[in-house]
PDB file of C-alpha atoms in Angstrom:
ATOM      1  CA  MET A 117      30.939  -1.870 102.131  1.00  0.00           C
ATOM      2  CA  LEU A 118      31.371  -3.042  98.636  1.00  0.00           C
ATOM      3  CA  LEU A 119      27.598  -3.059  97.917  1.00  0.00           C
ATOM      4  CA  LYS A 120      26.628   0.179  99.747  1.00  0.00           C
ATOM      5  CA  GLY A 121      23.330   1.485  98.371  1.00  0.00           C
ATOM      6  CA  LYS A 122      22.743  -1.613  96.177  1.00  0.00           C
ATOM      7  CA  ILE A 123      19.458  -3.640  96.265  1.00  0.00           C
ATOM      8  CA  ALA A 124      19.816  -7.504  95.904  1.00  0.00           C
ATOM      9  CA  LEU A 125      17.499 -10.481  95.596  1.00  0.00           C
ATOM     10  CA  VAL A 126      19.028 -13.799  96.726  1.00  0.00           C
ATOM     11  CA  THR A 127      16.917 -16.965  96.328  1.00  0.00           C
ATOM     12  CA  GLY A 128      17.296 -20.061  98.416  1.00  0.00           C
ATOM     13  CA  SER A 129      18.513 -18.118 101.415  1.00  0.00           C
ATOM     14  CA  GLY A 130      17.164 -20.262 104.153  1.00  0.00           C
ATOM     15  CA  HIS A 131      20.354 -22.118 104.699  1.00  0.00           C
ATOM     16  CA  GLY A 132      23.748 -22.990 103.336  1.00  0.00           C
ATOM     17  CA  ILE A 133      25.225 -20.947 100.452  1.00  0.00           C
ATOM     18  CA  GLY A 134      22.188 -18.719  99.935  1.00  0.00           C
ATOM     19  CA  ARG A 135      22.144 -17.728 103.612  1.00  0.00           C
ATOM     20  CA  ALA A 136      25.828 -16.956 103.616  1.00  0.00           C
ATOM     21  CA  THR A 137      25.508 -14.943 100.508  1.00  0.00           C
ATOM     22  CA  ALA A 138      22.553 -12.984 101.728  1.00  0.00           C
ATOM     23  CA  MET A 139      24.347 -12.158 104.997  1.00  0.00           C
ATOM     24  CA  MET A 140      27.578 -11.186 103.308  1.00  0.00           C
ATOM     25  CA  PHE A 141      25.750  -8.877 100.931  1.00  0.00           C
ATOM     26  CA  ALA A 142      23.886  -7.157 103.866  1.00  0.00           C
ATOM     27  CA  GLN A 143      27.186  -6.966 105.859  1.00  0.00           C
ATOM     28  CA  ASN A 144      28.671  -5.066 102.813  1.00  0.00           C
ATOM     29  CA  GLY A 145      25.906  -2.419 102.746  1.00  0.00           C
ATOM     30  CA  ALA A 146      23.217  -3.965 100.494  1.00  0.00           C
ATOM     31  CA  VAL A 147      19.516  -3.975 101.167  1.00  0.00           C
ATOM     32  CA  VAL A 148      18.862  -7.668 100.785  1.00  0.00           C
ATOM     33  CA  TYR A 149      15.500  -9.357  99.916  1.00  0.00           C
ATOM     34  CA  ALA A 150      16.177 -12.885 100.880  1.00  0.00           C
ATOM     35  CA  ASN A 151      13.972 -15.730  99.501  1.00  0.00           C
ATOM     36  CA  ASP A 152      13.219 -19.034 100.674  1.00  0.00           C
ATOM     37  CA  ILE A 153      10.347 -21.548 100.278  1.00  0.00           C
ATOM     38  CA  ASP A 154      10.150 -22.459 104.011  1.00  0.00           C
ATOM     39  CA  GLN A 155       8.060 -20.038 105.858  1.00  0.00           C
ATOM     40  CA  GLY A 156       9.879 -18.472 108.935  1.00  0.00           C
ATOM     41  CA  SER A 157      13.340 -19.747 108.002  1.00  0.00           C
ATOM     42  CA  LEU A 158      14.728 -16.220 107.741  1.00  0.00           C
ATOM     43  CA  ASP A 159      12.742 -14.413 110.362  1.00  0.00           C
ATOM     44  CA  ASP A 160      15.788 -14.500 112.734  1.00  0.00           C
ATOM     45  CA  LEU A 161      17.609 -12.174 110.359  1.00  0.00           C
ATOM     46  CA  ALA A 162      14.766  -9.888 109.576  1.00  0.00           C
ATOM     47  CA  GLY A 163      15.526  -6.154 109.730  1.00  0.00           C
ATOM     48  CA  ASP A 164      15.613  -2.784 107.821  1.00  0.00           C
ATOM     49  CA  THR A 165      18.253  -4.156 105.371  1.00  0.00           C
ATOM     50  CA  PHE A 166      17.415  -7.864 105.442  1.00  0.00           C
ATOM     51  CA  ILE A 167      13.893  -8.547 104.282  1.00  0.00           C
ATOM     52  CA  PRO A 168      12.619 -12.094 104.030  1.00  0.00           C
ATOM     53  CA  LEU A 169      10.382 -13.078 100.985  1.00  0.00           C
ATOM     54  CA  TYR A 170       8.806 -16.498 101.236  1.00  0.00           C
ATOM     55  CA  PHE A 171       7.699 -18.011  97.861  1.00  0.00           C
ATOM     56  CA  ASP A 172       8.447 -20.933  95.555  1.00  0.00           C
ATOM     57  CA  VAL A 173      10.796 -19.738  92.815  1.00  0.00           C
ATOM     58  CA  ALA A 174       8.951 -22.313  90.318  1.00  0.00           C
ATOM     59  CA  ASP A 175       5.726 -20.167  90.762  1.00  0.00           C
ATOM     60  CA  THR A 176       6.035 -17.586  88.044  1.00  0.00           C
ATOM     61  CA  GLN A 177       3.297 -15.204  89.560  1.00  0.00           C
ATOM     62  CA  ALA A 178       4.880 -15.400  92.914  1.00  0.00           C
ATOM     63  CA  SER A 179       8.385 -14.577  91.396  1.00  0.00           C
ATOM     64  CA  LYS A 180       6.987 -11.666  89.478  1.00  0.00           C
ATOM     65  CA  ALA A 181       5.117 -10.261  92.525  1.00  0.00           C
ATOM     66  CA  ALA A 182       8.339 -10.395  94.555  1.00  0.00           C
ATOM     67  CA  ILE A 183      10.285  -8.460  92.177  1.00  0.00           C
ATOM     68  CA  MET A 184       7.556  -5.963  91.563  1.00  0.00           C
ATOM     69  CA  ARG A 185       7.468  -5.388  95.250  1.00  0.00           C
ATOM     70  CA  ILE A 186      11.211  -4.781  95.362  1.00  0.00           C
ATOM     71  CA  LYS A 187      10.898  -2.246  92.487  1.00  0.00           C
ATOM     72  CA  LYS A 188       7.967  -0.566  94.248  1.00  0.00           C
ATOM     73  CA  GLU A 189       9.802  -0.332  97.598  1.00  0.00           C
ATOM     74  CA  GLN A 190      13.334   0.435  96.333  1.00  0.00           C
ATOM     75  CA  GLY A 191      12.936   1.787  92.887  1.00  0.00           C
ATOM     76  CA  CYS A 192      15.492  -0.615  91.446  1.00  0.00           C
ATOM     77  CA  LEU A 193      17.166  -4.010  91.501  1.00  0.00           C
ATOM     78  CA  ASP A 194      20.849  -4.095  91.245  1.00  0.00           C
ATOM     79  CA  CYS A 195      21.661  -7.770  91.766  1.00  0.00           C
ATOM     80  CA  LEU A 196      19.876 -11.058  91.361  1.00  0.00           C
ATOM     81  CA  VAL A 197      21.416 -14.299  92.719  1.00  0.00           C
ATOM     82  CA  ASN A 198      19.659 -17.468  91.523  1.00  0.00           C
ATOM     83  CA  ASN A 199      20.780 -19.714  94.208  1.00  0.00           C
ATOM     84  CA  ALA A 200      17.747 -21.847  94.829  1.00  0.00           C
ATOM     85  CA  GLY A 201      18.102 -25.408  93.767  1.00  0.00           C
ATOM     86  CA  ILE A 202      17.574 -29.099  94.476  1.00  0.00           C
ATOM     87  CA  MET A 203      19.718 -32.080  93.865  1.00  0.00           C
ATOM     88  CA  GLN A 204      18.789 -35.800  93.716  1.00  0.00           C
ATOM     89  CA  THR A 205      21.276 -38.535  92.810  1.00  0.00           C
ATOM     90  CA  ALA A 206      20.445 -41.856  90.865  1.00  0.00           C
ATOM     91  CA  LEU A 207      22.305 -44.201  88.544  1.00  0.00           C
ATOM     92  CA  ILE A 208      21.218 -44.008  84.968  1.00  0.00           C
ATOM     93  CA  GLY A 209      18.924 -47.144  85.319  1.00  0.00           C
ATOM     94  CA  MET A 210      17.245 -45.702  88.363  1.00  0.00           C
ATOM     95  CA  ALA A 211      16.865 -42.114  87.117  1.00  0.00           C
ATOM     96  CA  ASP A 212      13.288 -40.984  87.559  1.00  0.00           C
ATOM     97  CA  LEU A 213      11.866 -38.576  84.982  1.00  0.00           C
ATOM     98  CA  SER A 214       9.339 -36.983  87.433  1.00  0.00           C
ATOM     99  CA  ALA A 215      12.281 -36.098  89.794  1.00  0.00           C
ATOM    100  CA  ALA A 216      14.280 -34.896  86.812  1.00  0.00           C
ATOM    101  CA  ARG A 217      11.368 -32.642  85.679  1.00  0.00           C
ATOM    102  CA  ARG A 218      11.172 -31.092  89.298  1.00  0.00           C
ATOM    103  CA  MET A 219      14.991 -30.543  89.229  1.00  0.00           C
ATOM    104  CA  PHE A 220      14.685 -28.741  85.940  1.00  0.00           C
ATOM    105  CA  ASP A 221      11.696 -26.635  87.192  1.00  0.00           C
ATOM    106  CA  ILE A 222      13.770 -25.309  90.114  1.00  0.00           C
ATOM    107  CA  ASN A 223      17.289 -25.445  88.705  1.00  0.00           C
ATOM    108  CA  VAL A 224      16.689 -24.221  85.174  1.00  0.00           C
ATOM    109  CA  PHE A 225      13.209 -22.867  84.341  1.00  0.00           C
ATOM    110  CA  ALA A 226      12.861 -20.826  87.575  1.00  0.00           C
ATOM    111  CA  VAL A 227      16.345 -19.287  86.904  1.00  0.00           C
ATOM    112  CA  MET A 228      15.156 -18.332  83.332  1.00  0.00           C
ATOM    113  CA  ASP A 229      11.913 -16.946  84.794  1.00  0.00           C
ATOM    114  CA  LEU A 230      13.596 -14.751  87.365  1.00  0.00           C
ATOM    115  CA  LEU A 231      16.282 -13.582  84.911  1.00  0.00           C
ATOM    116  CA  GLN A 232      13.633 -12.457  82.498  1.00  0.00           C
ATOM    117  CA  ILE A 233      11.686 -10.607  85.074  1.00  0.00           C
ATOM    118  CA  ALA A 234      14.705  -8.974  86.601  1.00  0.00           C
ATOM    119  CA  ALA A 235      16.184  -8.124  83.229  1.00  0.00           C
ATOM    120  CA  ARG A 236      13.158  -5.884  82.331  1.00  0.00           C
ATOM    121  CA  ILE A 237      13.920  -3.740  85.375  1.00  0.00           C
ATOM    122  CA  MET A 238      17.760  -3.820  84.781  1.00  0.00           C
ATOM    123  CA  MET A 239      17.456  -2.830  81.081  1.00  0.00           C
ATOM    124  CA  LYS A 240      15.390   0.360  81.998  1.00  0.00           C
ATOM    125  CA  GLN A 241      18.021   1.324  84.582  1.00  0.00           C
ATOM    126  CA  LYS A 242      20.909   0.298  82.240  1.00  0.00           C
ATOM    127  CA  SER A 243      22.711  -1.745  84.960  1.00  0.00           C
ATOM    128  CA  GLY A 244      22.607  -4.770  86.925  1.00  0.00           C
ATOM    129  CA  SER A 245      24.357  -8.039  87.863  1.00  0.00           C
ATOM    130  CA  ILE A 246      22.792 -11.450  87.561  1.00  0.00           C
ATOM    131  CA  ILE A 247      24.603 -14.349  89.283  1.00  0.00           C
ATOM    132  CA  ASN A 248      23.427 -17.879  88.476  1.00  0.00           C
ATOM    133  CA  PHE A 249      24.406 -21.044  90.291  1.00  0.00           C
ATOM    134  CA  ALA A 250      25.842 -23.837  88.109  1.00  0.00           C
ATOM    135  CA  SER A 251      28.074 -26.617  89.599  1.00  0.00           C
ATOM    136  CA  VAL A 252      31.360 -28.392  88.913  1.00  0.00           C
ATOM    137  CA  VAL A 253      29.258 -31.348  87.810  1.00  0.00           C
ATOM    138  CA  GLY A 254      27.600 -29.173  85.124  1.00  0.00           C
ATOM    139  CA  VAL A 255      31.141 -28.547  83.715  1.00  0.00           C
ATOM    140  CA  SER A 256      32.625 -32.085  84.123  1.00  0.00           C
ATOM    141  CA  GLY A 257      29.661 -34.433  84.827  1.00  0.00           C
ATOM    142  CA  HIS A 258      29.555 -37.042  87.553  1.00  0.00           C
ATOM    143  CA  ALA A 259      28.519 -40.641  87.938  1.00  0.00           C
ATOM    144  CA  GLY A 260      25.087 -40.882  89.530  1.00  0.00           C
ATOM    145  CA  GLN A 261      24.120 -37.307  88.771  1.00  0.00           C
ATOM    146  CA  LEU A 262      22.709 -37.648  85.202  1.00  0.00           C
ATOM    147  CA  ALA A 263      19.729 -35.272  85.726  1.00  0.00           C
ATOM    148  CA  TYR A 264      21.322 -32.964  88.149  1.00  0.00           C
ATOM    149  CA  SER A 265      24.439 -32.297  86.049  1.00  0.00           C
ATOM    150  CA  ALA A 266      22.285 -31.913  82.962  1.00  0.00           C
ATOM    151  CA  SER A 267      20.290 -29.255  84.766  1.00  0.00           C
ATOM    152  CA  LYS A 268      23.442 -27.314  85.802  1.00  0.00           C
ATOM    153  CA  GLY A 269      24.919 -27.695  82.263  1.00  0.00           C
ATOM    154  CA  ALA A 270      21.795 -25.931  81.136  1.00  0.00           C
ATOM    155  CA  VAL A 271      22.419 -23.085  83.541  1.00  0.00           C
ATOM    156  CA  ILE A 272      25.763 -22.654  82.073  1.00  0.00           C
ATOM    157  CA  ALA A 273      24.381 -22.382  78.515  1.00  0.00           C
ATOM    158  CA  LEU A 274      21.697 -20.071  79.470  1.00  0.00           C
ATOM    159  CA  THR A 275      24.202 -17.856  81.358  1.00  0.00           C
ATOM    160  CA  LYS A 276      26.408 -17.400  78.347  1.00  0.00           C
ATOM    161  CA  SER A 277      23.474 -16.652  76.125  1.00  0.00           C
ATOM    162  CA  ALA A 278      21.937 -14.108  78.495  1.00  0.00           C
ATOM    163  CA  ALA A 279      25.343 -12.519  78.967  1.00  0.00           C
ATOM    164  CA  LYS A 280      25.692 -11.854  75.214  1.00  0.00           C
ATOM    165  CA  GLU A 281      22.255 -10.435  74.863  1.00  0.00           C
ATOM    166  CA  LEU A 282      22.205  -8.208  77.938  1.00  0.00           C
ATOM    167  CA  ALA A 283      25.840  -6.753  77.674  1.00  0.00           C
ATOM    168  CA  PRO A 284      24.774  -3.846  75.558  1.00  0.00           C
ATOM    169  CA  HIS A 285      22.363  -2.776  78.359  1.00  0.00           C
ATOM    170  CA  ASN A 286      25.275  -2.791  80.886  1.00  0.00           C
ATOM    171  CA  ILE A 287      23.909  -5.953  82.572  1.00  0.00           C
ATOM    172  CA  ARG A 288      26.400  -8.512  83.548  1.00  0.00           C
ATOM    173  CA  VAL A 289      25.383 -12.303  83.806  1.00  0.00           C
ATOM    174  CA  ASN A 290      27.733 -14.753  85.262  1.00  0.00           C
ATOM    175  CA  ALA A 291      27.627 -18.123  86.979  1.00  0.00           C
ATOM    176  CA  VAL A 292      29.416 -19.733  89.947  1.00  0.00           C
ATOM    177  CA  ALA A 293      30.210 -23.317  89.745  1.00  0.00           C
ATOM    178  CA  PRO A 294      30.854 -24.700  93.350  1.00  0.00           C
ATOM    179  CA  GLY A 295      32.517 -27.985  94.011  1.00  0.00           C
ATOM    180  CA  MET A 296      31.800 -30.017  97.130  1.00  0.00           C
ATOM    181  CA  VAL A 297      30.526 -27.513  99.747  1.00  0.00           C
ATOM    182  CA  ASP A 298      29.587 -28.482 103.302  1.00  0.00           C
ATOM    183  CA  THR A 299      25.903 -27.810 103.297  1.00  0.00           C
ATOM    184  CA  ASP A 300      22.565 -29.668 104.011  1.00  0.00           C
ATOM    185  CA  LEU A 301      22.268 -30.347 100.152  1.00  0.00           C
ATOM    186  CA  LEU A 302      25.594 -32.179 100.217  1.00  0.00           C
ATOM    187  CA  HIS A 303      24.644 -34.319 103.101  1.00  0.00           C
ATOM    188  CA  THR A 304      21.797 -35.859 100.917  1.00  0.00           C
ATOM    189  CA  LEU A 305      24.753 -37.950  99.722  1.00  0.00           C
ATOM    190  CA  SER A 306      26.090 -40.900 101.758  1.00  0.00           C
ATOM    191  CA  ASP A 307      29.072 -40.288 104.108  1.00  0.00           C
ATOM    192  CA  GLU A 308      31.056 -42.764 102.018  1.00  0.00           C
ATOM    193  CA  SER A 309      30.400 -40.789  98.908  1.00  0.00           C
ATOM    194  CA  ILE A 310      31.419 -37.475 100.573  1.00  0.00           C
ATOM    195  CA  LYS A 311      34.613 -39.030 101.908  1.00  0.00           C
ATOM    196  CA  GLU A 312      35.419 -40.324  98.464  1.00  0.00           C
ATOM    197  CA  SER A 313      34.673 -36.978  96.817  1.00  0.00           C
ATOM    198  CA  VAL A 314      37.099 -35.122  99.351  1.00  0.00           C
ATOM    199  CA  THR A 315      39.972 -37.218  97.938  1.00  0.00           C
ATOM    200  CA  LEU A 316      39.413 -35.484  94.674  1.00  0.00           C
ATOM    201  CA  ILE A 317      39.843 -31.996  95.990  1.00  0.00           C
ATOM    202  CA  GLY A 318      43.315 -30.695  95.748  1.00  0.00           C
ATOM    203  CA  MET A 319      42.988 -28.450  98.789  1.00  0.00           C
ATOM    204  CA  ASN A 320      41.835 -31.560 100.679  1.00  0.00           C
ATOM    205  CA  ARG A 321      38.784 -30.104 102.318  1.00  0.00           C
ATOM    206  CA  LEU A 322      35.121 -29.462 101.632  1.00  0.00           C
ATOM    207  CA  GLY A 323      34.285 -25.858 100.566  1.00  0.00           C
ATOM    208  CA  LYS A 324      32.505 -23.635 103.111  1.00  0.00           C
ATOM    209  CA  PRO A 325      29.507 -21.519 102.182  1.00  0.00           C
ATOM    210  CA  ASP A 326      31.443 -18.367 102.784  1.00  0.00           C
ATOM    211  CA  ASP A 327      33.899 -19.472 100.143  1.00  0.00           C
ATOM    212  CA  ILE A 328      31.116 -19.218  97.579  1.00  0.00           C
ATOM    213  CA  ALA A 329      29.534 -16.144  99.116  1.00  0.00           C
ATOM    214  CA  LYS A 330      32.826 -14.205  98.595  1.00  0.00           C
ATOM    215  CA  THR A 331      32.735 -14.985  94.870  1.00  0.00           C
ATOM    216  CA  CYS A 332      29.183 -13.748  94.714  1.00  0.00           C
ATOM    217  CA  LEU A 333      30.208 -10.526  96.380  1.00  0.00           C
ATOM    218  CA  PHE A 334      32.864 -10.058  93.865  1.00  0.00           C
ATOM    219  CA  LEU A 335      30.441 -10.478  90.956  1.00  0.00           C
ATOM    220  CA  ALA A 336      27.767  -8.283  92.603  1.00  0.00           C
ATOM    221  CA  SER A 337      30.188  -5.437  93.216  1.00  0.00           C
ATOM    222  CA  GLU A 338      31.842  -2.873  90.919  1.00  0.00           C
ATOM    223  CA  LEU A 339      35.039  -4.965  91.253  1.00  0.00           C
ATOM    224  CA  SER A 340      33.737  -7.146  88.398  1.00  0.00           C
ATOM    225  CA  ASP A 341      32.325  -4.313  86.190  1.00  0.00           C
ATOM    226  CA  TYR A 342      33.945  -5.887  83.014  1.00  0.00           C
ATOM    227  CA  VAL A 343      33.203  -9.472  83.833  1.00  0.00           C
ATOM    228  CA  THR A 344      30.404 -11.122  82.114  1.00  0.00           C
ATOM    229  CA  GLY A 345      29.446 -14.568  80.521  1.00  0.00           C
ATOM    230  CA  GLN A 346      31.838 -16.352  82.959  1.00  0.00           C
ATOM    231  CA  ILE A 347      31.551 -19.680  84.786  1.00  0.00           C
ATOM    232  CA  ILE A 348      33.699 -19.199  87.841  1.00  0.00           C
ATOM    233  CA  GLY A 349      34.561 -22.501  89.491  1.00  0.00           C
ATOM    234  CA  VAL A 350      35.033 -22.338  93.300  1.00  0.00           C
ATOM    235  CA  ASP A 351      36.032 -25.870  94.003  1.00  0.00           C
ATOM    236  CA  GLY A 352      39.469 -26.010  95.652  1.00  0.00           C
ATOM    237  CA  SER A 353      41.015 -27.703  92.598  1.00  0.00           C
ATOM    238  CA  THR A 354      38.600 -30.543  92.169  1.00  0.00           C
ATOM    239  CA  VAL A 355      39.547 -33.176  89.660  1.00  0.00           C
ATOM    240  CA  MET A 356      36.656 -35.191  88.429  1.00  0.00           C
TER     241      MET A 356
END
């Protein structure tokens, strides 16, 4: 029960890493507000300590309304997990700027937006943990992922800057940088590409959503009270 009494918002909770993280937080005692854009995708988990919130994180007004609802109902917000994201792959000559803009809207600007809104509440309560989702490609890059790796590199930079600014208020800001994780998002890649990527993983297997959720649990809990501004790779020793 590492999060007993804590209030958390986890975005992109309809499936994959987000769902695993939201469930693990609830199992460890948190009241979890679980966001997804797909209406009804979390209804099967709804209960007193697991509350679905359906909205597009790229919609500033919807994001603000969701966090204000949490503040009104619970009186605080202890943890924000910015997990919602999209990925599209394309070689440099085929990279589409409109698709890249949508990726930045979701992967970067929505993260900044939610971080700003949550930070206002956390600054008043003098505590909080914000967990952003970067990626191993944001650290090392990867062929065919020009825009996606750029968006995750931006998340890394904003995480470090926010950590420095919010540390005096006892708010921790960290990022998780997953490697190849067996989710629906991964399977937007070809089977051949996935098989090739597994050969780059020292542990010789894809990550599981729970592998990432455990790291989020650590960062949300008091076990990481003195950890901020860190980009934690959870990649099974991936060499790119």
